[in-house]
Amino acid sequence: MDLMEKLVSLCKRRGYVFPSSEIYGGLNGCWDYGPLGVELKRNIKEAWWQDMIAHHDETAVPDGAPRAFGMVGLDCSILMNPTVWEASGHVGGFNDPMVDCRETKNRYRADQLVVFRLVPQNGATASGEIADDEVLFASPGEAGKTADEALLSPHRKRVTALRKKLGELELVPVAEALADAQLRARVFAPGASQPGTLTAPRAFNLMFKTHVGAMEDNSSVAYLRPETAQGIFVNFKNVCDTARVRVPFGIGQIGKAFRNEINPRNFTFRSREFEQMEIEFFCRADEAEQWYRFWRDRRYDWYVQLGLSTERLHLREHDADELAHYASACADVEYAFPFGISELEGIANRTDYDLRQHIERSGKDLSFFDDQEPDKDQRRFVPHVIEPSAGADRATLAFLCEAYCEDEIGGETRTVLKLHPRLAPIKVAVFPLVKKDGMPERALELYRSLRRQFSAFYDEKGAIGRRYRRQDEAGTPYCITVDGQTADDGSVTIRERDSCEQQRIAASNVAAYLEERIR
Ligand code: GAP
């Protein structure tokens, strides 16, 4: 089993993540969080809310000078007036190019199908010229990110035959092959018995459509929001009028977003229903670049503080040709998942694009008036926006991947989730060593008092070693055991998950001990 398979299996076994509506065969791209998963995800969202919104450090230092800025929250509805999505450009342009295989009935995102040719490795025929009888191959995989072997695997039989004829082969990508009818006719789709079964790419809008009210006609069309951001933009004036904020300031929101992804995959990584944690940070145009760098670095640091290793976490600036039409700069925080390096969060400089679109479409004044600005000409302006946009499900998956570990303790292999204590679903488990001599009573009393402050778990079933292992798999950072000595001197043992080291402390000090290490 590779790491991803092991993780998916642990998530199911321990109640982190289940396939949605599993007893009816599931629904592709939808997932349910189980008792441990919901706590982990809540802790991630709570850490984000506390660190970015509620308790954020009010003085940032973008390029030298410390600056105060406010952060406030919002919780907008998922259904919005459909004009919002016309103004934002989603109705016209939130599309992915889709291709179907007529033979296998599989559906792909054209930009995620890598089309390549196989040429002898000496490179003699690796020129751009494609011979008339040459076949091409298509494989799913993030372009440029997938190993050759993974790209070849759906075509194993044909590749083996070609290797017999030509020796070792080199993969040469063929750009735009699917858009060209002649080239497309030569492409073998994954699992197809003949070439030419893929359709031409066509635009597919990712928004889920529904109808509001009793009438199902064009006048009642509404969309499930594909991002939480637009709820913030359309409330900009409401927040300015009510929250006593002054630019620069940010508005944050956590909430569900929906996208009819053509090809949901990689467990929860690409889902059709997911949660975003988004900030729209409003600033003056001439300060936007500094704030962009500030947020990019701050968001990267946040993941590191919560345990993602800098070896697996990367900041990648987009090239100019990758930028969305509204963005003047964008960086992705990427994580090296077991299935490849992929985006966790995007930080974009969205300029004044969104506010201007909504000003034009709604006819409302969404400018900001700064009555403390000495220069009268500079008092009214439309702010620019820096947007750090994170996915709560992708963050959850990254923290799980990072935490998953198999090590050997006392000659026995154990599986352990080394989650940051702040994120761990259960902070402390309490066990009586055995079910007699008053130990369960004393352990229950301690458990009940700890529960008021921490997410705690009580377990008296099975051998103590097995109880420790169960908590290791659940990622619980501390286990406390009440034993024979507890009755004599009021002490208990406390075991630390990662080192497995145990020490004796007074039961009355346990809460303070945990408080210091978890908060
Ligand atoms: N408001 C900007 C925006 O929505 P995005 O890059 O499309 O930008 C932001 O999405 C984040 O939302 C991504 O970095 C990712 O973490 C998360 N996300 C996007 N699509 C997702 C999907 N299908 N499944 C899970 N998370 C997704």
Coordinates of C-alpha atoms and ligand atoms in Angstrom, one line a residue:
M1 CA 0.0 0.0 0.0
D2 CA 1.3 3.5 -0.8
L3 CA 1.0 6.3 1.8
M4 CA -2.2 7.6 0.3
E5 CA -3.9 4.3 0.5
K6 CA -2.8 3.8 4.1
L7 CA -4.1 7.2 5.0
V8 CA -7.4 6.7 3.3
S9 CA -7.7 3.4 5.1
L10 CA -6.8 5.0 8.5
C11 CA -9.3 7.8 7.9
K12 CA -12.1 5.3 7.3
R13 CA -11.1 2.9 10.1
R14 CA -10.7 5.7 12.8
G15 CA -13.6 7.9 11.8
Y16 CA -11.8 10.8 10.1
V17 CA -13.4 10.7 6.7
F18 CA -16.1 8.6 5.1
P19 CA -17.4 8.5 1.5
S20 CA -20.6 10.5 1.4
S21 CA -23.9 8.5 1.4
E22 CA -21.7 5.3 1.4
I23 CA -24.6 2.8 2.0
Y24 CA -26.0 3.9 -1.4
G25 CA -22.7 3.6 -3.2
G26 CA -21.4 7.1 -2.4
L27 CA -21.4 10.3 -4.5
N28 CA -18.3 11.1 -6.5
G29 CA -16.5 14.2 -5.1
C30 CA -18.4 14.3 -1.8
W31 CA -17.0 13.3 1.6
D32 CA -18.3 13.2 5.2
Y33 CA -16.1 13.9 8.2
G34 CA -16.5 11.4 11.0
P35 CA -16.2 12.0 14.8
L36 CA -12.4 12.6 14.7
G37 CA -12.4 14.3 11.3
V38 CA -14.9 16.9 12.3
E39 CA -12.9 17.9 15.3
L40 CA -9.7 18.1 13.3
K41 CA -11.3 20.3 10.6
R42 CA -13.0 22.4 13.3
N43 CA -9.6 22.9 15.0
I44 CA -8.0 24.0 11.7
K45 CA -10.8 26.4 11.0
E46 CA -10.7 27.7 14.5
A47 CA -6.9 28.2 14.4
W48 CA -7.4 30.1 11.2
W49 CA -10.2 32.3 12.6
Q50 CA -8.3 33.0 15.8
D51 CA -4.9 33.7 14.2
M52 CA -6.2 35.7 11.2
I53 CA -9.3 37.4 12.4
A54 CA -10.1 37.3 16.1
H55 CA -6.7 37.6 17.8
H56 CA -4.5 38.7 14.9
D57 CA -1.5 40.8 15.7
E58 CA -2.8 44.3 14.8
T59 CA 0.6 45.7 13.8
A60 CA 2.0 44.3 10.6
V61 CA 5.3 45.3 9.2
P62 CA 4.9 45.4 5.5
D63 CA 8.3 46.5 4.2
G64 CA 9.6 48.3 7.3
A65 CA 7.0 50.5 8.9
P66 CA 4.7 48.9 11.4
R67 CA 1.1 49.5 10.5
A68 CA -2.1 48.8 12.4
F69 CA -4.9 47.1 10.5
G70 CA -8.3 45.6 11.5
M71 CA -9.8 42.2 10.7
V72 CA -13.5 41.4 10.9
G73 CA -15.5 38.4 9.9
L74 CA -18.6 37.6 7.9
D75 CA -20.9 34.7 7.3
C76 CA -22.7 35.1 4.0
S77 CA -25.4 33.0 2.4
I78 CA -24.5 30.3 -0.1
L79 CA -27.3 31.3 -2.5
M80 CA -27.0 34.8 -3.7
N81 CA -28.7 37.0 -6.3
P82 CA -27.5 35.5 -9.7
T83 CA -26.4 38.9 -10.9
V84 CA -23.5 38.6 -8.4
W85 CA -22.1 35.8 -10.6
E86 CA -22.6 37.7 -13.8
A87 CA -20.7 40.7 -12.4
S88 CA -17.9 38.6 -11.1
G89 CA -17.4 36.9 -14.4
H90 CA -18.3 33.4 -13.2
V91 CA -21.4 32.9 -15.4
G92 CA -19.4 33.7 -18.5
G93 CA -16.0 32.4 -17.6
F94 CA -15.8 29.9 -14.8
N95 CA -15.2 27.1 -17.1
D96 CA -13.0 24.1 -17.5
P97 CA -12.3 22.4 -20.9
M98 CA -13.9 19.0 -20.8
V99 CA -13.3 16.0 -23.1
D100 CA -15.2 12.7 -23.1
C101 CA -14.0 9.3 -24.3
R102 CA -16.7 7.8 -26.6
E103 CA -15.4 4.3 -25.9
T104 CA -14.8 4.1 -22.1
K105 CA -17.3 6.9 -21.3
N106 CA -14.7 8.5 -19.0
R107 CA -14.7 12.2 -18.7
Y108 CA -11.5 14.3 -18.3
R109 CA -10.4 17.9 -17.9
A110 CA -8.5 18.6 -21.1
D111 CA -5.9 20.6 -19.4
Q112 CA -5.2 17.6 -17.1
L113 CA -4.7 15.1 -19.9
V114 CA -1.1 14.9 -20.9
V115 CA -0.7 14.0 -24.5
F116 CA 2.6 12.6 -25.5
R117 CA 4.5 10.6 -28.1
L118 CA 7.0 7.9 -27.5
V119 CA 10.3 8.1 -29.4
P120 CA 13.5 6.1 -29.2
Q121 CA 15.6 7.5 -26.4
N122 CA 18.6 8.6 -28.6
G123 CA 16.4 11.5 -29.5
A124 CA 16.9 11.0 -33.3
T125 CA 13.2 11.3 -33.9
A126 CA 12.3 13.5 -31.0
S127 CA 11.9 16.5 -33.2
G128 CA 8.6 18.3 -33.4
E129 CA 7.8 16.4 -36.6
I130 CA 5.1 13.8 -36.1
A131 CA 5.1 11.0 -38.6
D132 CA 1.8 10.3 -40.4
D133 CA 1.3 6.8 -38.8
E134 CA 2.6 7.8 -35.4
V135 CA 0.2 7.2 -32.5
L136 CA -0.1 9.5 -29.5
F137 CA -1.1 8.7 -25.9
A138 CA -3.1 10.6 -23.3
S139 CA -2.8 10.1 -19.6
P140 CA -4.5 11.9 -16.7
G141 CA -2.0 13.7 -14.4
E142 CA -1.0 17.2 -13.5
A143 CA 1.0 18.3 -16.5
G144 CA 4.7 18.3 -15.7
K145 CA 4.1 16.9 -12.2
T146 CA 3.6 13.3 -12.9
A147 CA 6.4 10.7 -13.2
D148 CA 6.9 9.1 -16.6
E149 CA 5.9 5.7 -15.3
A150 CA 2.5 7.0 -14.0
L151 CA 1.8 8.5 -17.4
L152 CA 2.7 5.3 -19.2
S153 CA 0.8 2.9 -16.9
P154 CA -2.7 3.2 -18.6
H155 CA -1.0 2.1 -21.9
R156 CA 1.2 -0.7 -20.5
K157 CA 0.5 -3.3 -23.2
R158 CA 1.1 -0.9 -26.2
V159 CA 4.2 0.6 -24.5
T160 CA 5.7 -2.9 -23.9
A161 CA 5.2 -3.7 -27.6
L162 CA 6.7 -0.5 -28.7
R163 CA 9.7 -1.0 -26.4
K164 CA 10.3 -4.4 -28.0
K165 CA 10.5 -2.7 -31.4
L166 CA 12.3 0.6 -30.5
G167 CA 14.1 -0.1 -27.2
E168 CA 13.9 2.4 -24.4
L169 CA 11.5 5.2 -25.0
E170 CA 11.4 8.9 -24.3
L171 CA 8.1 10.8 -23.6
V172 CA 7.8 13.9 -25.7
P173 CA 4.7 16.1 -24.8
V174 CA 2.6 17.2 -27.7
A175 CA 1.0 20.5 -26.8
E176 CA -2.6 21.4 -27.8
A177 CA -3.1 18.0 -29.4
L178 CA -6.7 17.6 -28.3
A179 CA -7.7 20.9 -29.9
D180 CA -6.4 19.7 -33.3
A181 CA -8.8 17.3 -35.0
Q182 CA -6.1 15.5 -37.0
L183 CA -3.8 14.9 -34.0
R184 CA -6.8 14.0 -31.8
A185 CA -7.7 11.2 -34.2
R186 CA -4.3 9.5 -33.3
V187 CA -4.6 9.8 -29.6
F188 CA -5.1 6.7 -27.5
A189 CA -7.3 7.6 -24.5
P190 CA -6.6 5.7 -21.2
G191 CA -8.3 2.2 -21.5
A192 CA -9.4 2.7 -25.1
S193 CA -8.8 -0.1 -27.7
Q194 CA -8.3 2.3 -30.6
P195 CA -7.2 5.9 -31.1
G196 CA -9.5 8.8 -31.9
T197 CA -12.1 8.2 -29.2
L198 CA -11.7 11.6 -27.4
T199 CA -14.1 14.4 -28.2
A200 CA -12.9 17.9 -28.9
P201 CA -12.6 20.0 -25.7
R202 CA -15.7 22.0 -24.8
A203 CA -16.2 24.6 -22.1
F204 CA -18.0 23.3 -19.0
N205 CA -19.3 25.8 -16.4
L206 CA -18.4 24.6 -12.9
M207 CA -21.2 26.3 -11.1
F208 CA -24.0 24.2 -9.7
K209 CA -27.4 25.6 -10.9
T210 CA -30.6 25.4 -9.0
H211 CA -34.0 27.2 -8.9
V212 CA -35.3 29.4 -6.1
G213 CA -39.0 29.2 -5.4
A214 CA -41.7 27.2 -7.0
M215 CA -41.1 28.1 -10.7
E216 CA -38.3 26.2 -12.5
D217 CA -37.7 28.7 -15.3
N218 CA -34.9 31.1 -16.3
S219 CA -36.2 33.8 -13.9
S220 CA -35.6 31.6 -10.9
V221 CA -32.1 30.3 -11.6
A222 CA -29.6 30.6 -8.8
Y223 CA -26.2 29.1 -8.2
L224 CA -24.4 27.5 -5.3
R225 CA -21.5 29.8 -4.6
P226 CA -18.2 28.6 -6.2
E227 CA -16.2 30.8 -3.8
T228 CA -17.0 32.7 -0.6
A229 CA -15.2 35.8 -1.8
Q230 CA -18.1 37.4 -3.6
G231 CA -20.2 37.5 -0.5
I232 CA -17.4 39.7 1.0
F233 CA -17.2 42.1 -2.0
V234 CA -21.0 42.7 -2.1
N235 CA -21.0 43.4 1.6
F236 CA -18.1 45.8 1.5
K237 CA -20.2 48.9 2.0
N238 CA -22.3 47.2 4.8
V239 CA -19.1 46.4 6.7
C240 CA -17.6 49.9 6.2
D241 CA -20.9 51.5 7.4
T242 CA -21.2 49.4 10.5
A243 CA -17.8 48.1 11.7
R244 CA -15.8 51.3 12.1
V245 CA -13.0 49.9 9.9
R246 CA -10.5 52.0 8.1
V247 CA -8.5 50.9 5.0
P248 CA -6.2 48.9 5.3
F249 CA -8.4 46.2 6.8
G250 CA -9.5 42.7 6.0
I251 CA -12.7 40.7 6.0
G252 CA -12.6 37.0 6.5
Q253 CA -15.1 34.3 5.9
I254 CA -15.2 30.5 6.4
G255 CA -17.8 28.6 4.4
K256 CA -18.9 26.0 1.9
A257 CA -18.2 26.4 -1.7
F258 CA -19.4 24.1 -4.6
R259 CA -17.9 23.3 -7.9
N260 CA -19.1 20.7 -10.4
E261 CA -15.5 19.5 -10.9
I262 CA -15.2 17.4 -14.1
N263 CA -12.8 15.0 -12.4
P264 CA -12.9 15.0 -8.6
R265 CA -9.9 13.0 -7.3
N266 CA -7.1 12.4 -4.8
F267 CA -9.4 11.8 -1.9
T268 CA -10.7 15.1 -0.5
F269 CA -8.2 17.2 -2.4
R270 CA -10.5 18.0 -5.3
S271 CA -14.1 17.7 -4.2
R272 CA -17.4 19.0 -5.5
E273 CA -18.4 20.4 -2.1
F274 CA -15.7 21.9 0.1
E275 CA -14.9 24.6 2.5
Q276 CA -12.9 27.8 2.0
M277 CA -11.2 30.1 4.5
E278 CA -10.9 33.4 2.6
I279 CA -9.7 36.9 3.4
E280 CA -10.3 39.9 1.2
F281 CA -7.8 42.5 2.4
F282 CA -8.6 46.1 1.3
C283 CA -5.8 48.6 0.8
R284 CA -4.7 51.5 -1.3
A285 CA -3.4 50.8 -4.8
D286 CA 0.1 52.1 -4.1
E287 CA 0.4 49.8 -1.1
A288 CA -1.0 46.6 -2.7
E289 CA 2.3 45.1 -3.6
Q290 CA 3.6 45.4 0.0
W291 CA 0.5 43.9 1.4
Y292 CA 0.6 41.1 -1.2
R293 CA 4.1 40.1 0.0
F294 CA 3.0 40.5 3.6
W295 CA 0.0 38.1 3.2
R296 CA 1.9 35.6 1.0
D297 CA 4.6 35.2 3.7
R298 CA 2.2 35.3 6.6
R299 CA 0.1 32.5 5.2
Y300 CA 3.1 30.4 4.4
D301 CA 4.4 30.8 8.0
W302 CA 1.0 29.8 9.4
Y303 CA 1.2 26.4 7.9
V304 CA 4.7 26.0 9.2
Q305 CA 3.7 27.0 12.7
L306 CA 1.0 24.3 12.7
G307 CA 3.4 21.6 11.7
L308 CA 3.9 21.4 7.9
S309 CA 7.5 20.9 7.1
T310 CA 9.3 23.4 5.0
E311 CA 10.7 20.5 3.0
R312 CA 7.2 19.7 1.7
L313 CA 5.8 23.3 1.7
H314 CA 6.6 25.6 -1.2
L315 CA 5.7 29.1 -2.2
R316 CA 5.3 29.3 -6.0
E317 CA 4.9 32.7 -7.8
H318 CA 2.7 32.4 -10.9
D319 CA 4.2 33.3 -14.2
A320 CA 2.4 36.2 -16.0
D321 CA 0.7 33.8 -18.4
E322 CA -0.8 31.8 -15.5
L323 CA -2.5 34.8 -13.9
A324 CA -6.3 35.1 -13.8
H325 CA -7.6 38.1 -15.9
Y326 CA -8.3 40.1 -12.7
A327 CA -5.0 39.4 -10.9
S328 CA -1.8 41.3 -11.1
A329 CA 0.2 38.8 -9.0
C330 CA -0.5 35.4 -7.4
A331 CA 1.4 32.9 -5.4
D332 CA 0.4 29.4 -4.4
V333 CA 1.3 27.8 -1.2
E334 CA 1.9 24.2 -2.4
Y335 CA 2.3 21.0 -0.5
A336 CA 4.1 17.9 -1.6
F337 CA 1.2 15.4 -1.2
P338 CA 1.9 11.7 -1.8
F339 CA 0.1 12.2 -5.2
G340 CA 2.3 15.2 -6.2
I341 CA 3.0 18.8 -5.4
S342 CA -0.4 20.6 -5.4
E343 CA -2.0 23.9 -4.3
L344 CA -3.1 24.4 -0.7
E345 CA -3.9 28.0 -0.9
G346 CA -3.6 30.9 -3.4
I347 CA -2.7 34.5 -2.5
A348 CA -3.7 36.9 -5.2
N349 CA -3.5 40.6 -5.8
R350 CA -7.0 41.0 -7.3
T351 CA -6.5 44.8 -7.8
D352 CA -9.8 46.8 -7.7
Y353 CA -11.4 44.4 -10.3
D354 CA -14.2 42.9 -8.2
L355 CA -15.3 46.1 -6.4
R356 CA -15.4 47.9 -9.8
Q357 CA -17.4 45.1 -11.4
H358 CA -20.0 45.3 -8.7
I359 CA -20.0 49.2 -8.8
E360 CA -20.7 49.0 -12.5
R361 CA -23.3 46.2 -12.3
S362 CA -25.2 47.3 -9.2
G363 CA -24.9 51.1 -9.7
K364 CA -24.0 51.4 -6.0
D365 CA -21.0 53.4 -4.7
L366 CA -18.5 50.9 -3.2
S367 CA -15.7 53.4 -2.8
F368 CA -14.1 54.1 0.6
F369 CA -14.1 57.5 2.2
D370 CA -11.1 58.1 4.5
D371 CA -11.9 61.2 6.7
Q372 CA -8.5 61.1 8.4
E373 CA -6.6 61.5 5.1
P374 CA -5.0 64.9 5.1
D375 CA -4.9 65.2 1.2
K376 CA -8.5 65.9 0.2
D377 CA -8.0 64.5 -3.3
Q378 CA -7.0 61.2 -1.8
R379 CA -9.9 60.7 0.6
R380 CA -12.3 58.8 -1.7
F381 CA -11.0 55.8 -3.5
V382 CA -11.9 52.3 -4.6
P383 CA -9.6 50.0 -2.6
H384 CA -7.4 47.3 -4.1
V385 CA -7.7 43.8 -2.7
I386 CA -5.2 41.1 -1.6
E387 CA -6.9 37.7 -1.3
P388 CA -5.4 34.8 0.7
S389 CA -7.8 32.0 -0.3
A390 CA -7.3 28.7 1.5
G391 CA -9.2 25.4 1.4
A392 CA -10.1 23.9 4.8
D393 CA -10.3 20.4 3.3
R394 CA -7.0 20.6 1.6
A395 CA -5.4 21.9 4.8
T396 CA -7.0 19.0 6.7
L397 CA -5.6 16.6 4.1
A398 CA -2.1 18.2 4.2
F399 CA -2.0 18.1 8.0
L400 CA -3.1 14.4 8.0
C401 CA -0.4 13.5 5.3
E402 CA 2.3 15.3 7.3
A403 CA 1.2 13.7 10.6
Y404 CA 1.0 10.1 9.3
C405 CA 3.9 8.1 10.6
E406 CA 4.9 4.5 11.2
D407 CA 7.6 3.9 13.8
E408 CA 8.9 1.2 16.0
I409 CA 8.5 1.3 19.8
G410 CA 9.8 -1.6 21.9
G411 CA 10.2 -3.8 18.8
E412 CA 6.5 -3.2 17.8
T413 CA 5.5 -1.1 14.8
R414 CA 2.8 1.5 15.5
T415 CA 0.9 3.9 13.3
V416 CA 0.8 7.4 14.8
L417 CA -0.6 10.7 13.7
K418 CA 1.8 13.3 14.9
L419 CA -0.7 16.2 14.7
H420 CA 0.2 19.6 16.2
P421 CA -1.5 19.5 19.7
R422 CA -3.6 22.5 18.8
L423 CA -5.1 20.6 15.9
A424 CA -5.4 17.1 17.5
P425 CA -9.1 16.1 17.7
I426 CA -8.6 14.6 21.2
K427 CA -6.2 16.4 23.4
V428 CA -6.0 13.9 26.3
A429 CA -7.1 10.3 26.9
V430 CA -7.6 9.0 30.5
F431 CA -7.3 5.3 31.4
P432 CA -7.5 3.3 34.6
L433 CA -4.6 0.8 34.5
V434 CA -7.1 -2.0 35.4
K435 CA -10.8 -2.2 36.1
K436 CA -10.5 -2.6 39.9
D437 CA -9.2 -1.2 43.1
G438 CA -11.1 2.1 42.6
M439 CA -9.0 3.0 39.5
P440 CA -12.0 3.4 37.1
E441 CA -13.7 5.8 39.6
R442 CA -10.6 7.9 40.1
A443 CA -9.9 8.0 36.3
L444 CA -13.5 8.9 35.5
E445 CA -13.3 11.8 38.0
L446 CA -10.1 13.1 36.4
Y447 CA -11.6 12.7 32.9
R448 CA -14.8 14.6 33.9
S449 CA -12.8 17.5 35.3
L450 CA -10.5 17.7 32.2
R451 CA -13.4 17.5 29.8
R452 CA -14.5 21.0 30.9
Q453 CA -11.3 22.4 29.4
F454 CA -10.1 19.9 26.8
S455 CA -11.5 17.5 24.3
A456 CA -10.9 14.3 26.3
F457 CA -11.5 10.6 25.9
Y458 CA -12.0 7.9 28.5
D459 CA -11.1 4.3 27.8
E460 CA -11.0 1.3 30.1
K461 CA -11.3 -1.5 27.6
G462 CA -8.4 -3.8 26.6
A463 CA -4.7 -4.0 27.5
I464 CA -3.1 -0.6 28.3
G465 CA -0.6 -1.0 25.4
R466 CA -3.5 -1.4 22.9
R467 CA -5.3 1.7 24.4
Y468 CA -2.1 3.7 23.8
R469 CA -1.9 2.5 20.2
R470 CA -5.5 3.4 19.6
Q471 CA -4.8 7.0 20.8
D472 CA -1.6 7.1 18.7
E473 CA -3.7 6.4 15.6
A474 CA -6.2 9.1 16.6
G475 CA -3.3 11.6 17.1
T476 CA -4.0 12.2 20.8
P477 CA -0.9 14.0 22.2
Y478 CA -1.3 12.9 25.8
C479 CA -2.5 9.8 27.6
I480 CA -3.0 9.7 31.4
T481 CA -3.1 6.5 33.4
V482 CA -4.5 6.1 36.8
D483 CA -2.7 3.2 38.6
G484 CA -2.2 1.7 42.1
Q485 CA 0.0 4.5 43.2
T486 CA -2.7 7.1 42.4
A487 CA -4.6 6.1 45.5
D488 CA -1.5 6.4 47.7
D489 CA 0.0 9.8 46.6
G490 CA -2.5 11.3 44.1
S491 CA 0.0 11.0 41.1
V492 CA -0.7 9.7 37.6
T493 CA 1.5 8.8 34.6
I494 CA 1.4 11.1 31.6
R495 CA 2.6 9.7 28.3
E496 CA 3.7 11.9 25.4
R497 CA 2.5 10.5 22.0
D498 CA 5.6 11.2 19.8
S499 CA 8.4 10.1 22.2
C500 CA 6.2 7.6 24.2
E501 CA 8.0 9.0 27.3
Q502 CA 6.1 8.8 30.5
Q503 CA 6.4 10.8 33.7
R504 CA 4.6 10.9 37.0
I505 CA 2.8 14.1 37.9
A506 CA 0.2 15.0 40.5
A507 CA -3.3 14.5 39.2
S508 CA -4.1 18.0 40.4
N509 CA -1.4 19.4 38.0
V510 CA -2.6 17.7 34.9
A511 CA -4.8 20.5 33.6
A512 CA -2.0 23.1 34.0
Y513 CA 0.5 20.7 32.3
L514 CA -1.8 20.3 29.3
E515 CA -2.8 24.0 29.2
E516 CA 0.9 24.9 28.9
R517 CA 1.6 22.5 26.0
I518 CA -1.6 22.7 24.0
R519 CA -2.7 26.3 23.9
Ligands
GAP1 N1 -11.6 33.2 -4.3 C1 -10.5 32.6 -5.0 C2 -10.6 31.2 -5.2 O1 -11.7 30.6 -4.9 P1 -9.3 29.1 -6.0 O2 -7.8 28.9 -6.2 O3 -10.2 28.7 -7.1 O4 -9.5 30.6 -5.6 C3 -9.0 28.7 -3.4 O5 -9.7 28.4 -4.6 C4 -8.8 27.5 -2.6 O6 -10.0 26.7 -2.4 C5 -7.8 26.5 -3.2 O7 -6.4 26.9 -3.0 C6 -8.1 25.2 -2.6 O8 -7.5 25.1 -1.3 C7 -9.6 25.3 -2.4 N2 -10.3 24.6 -3.4 C8 -10.6 25.0 -4.7 N3 -11.2 24.1 -5.4 C9 -11.4 23.0 -4.6 C10 -11.9 21.7 -4.7 N4 -12.5 21.3 -5.8 N5 -11.8 20.8 -3.7 C11 -11.3 21.2 -2.5 N6 -10.7 22.4 -2.3 C12 -10.8 23.3 -3.3

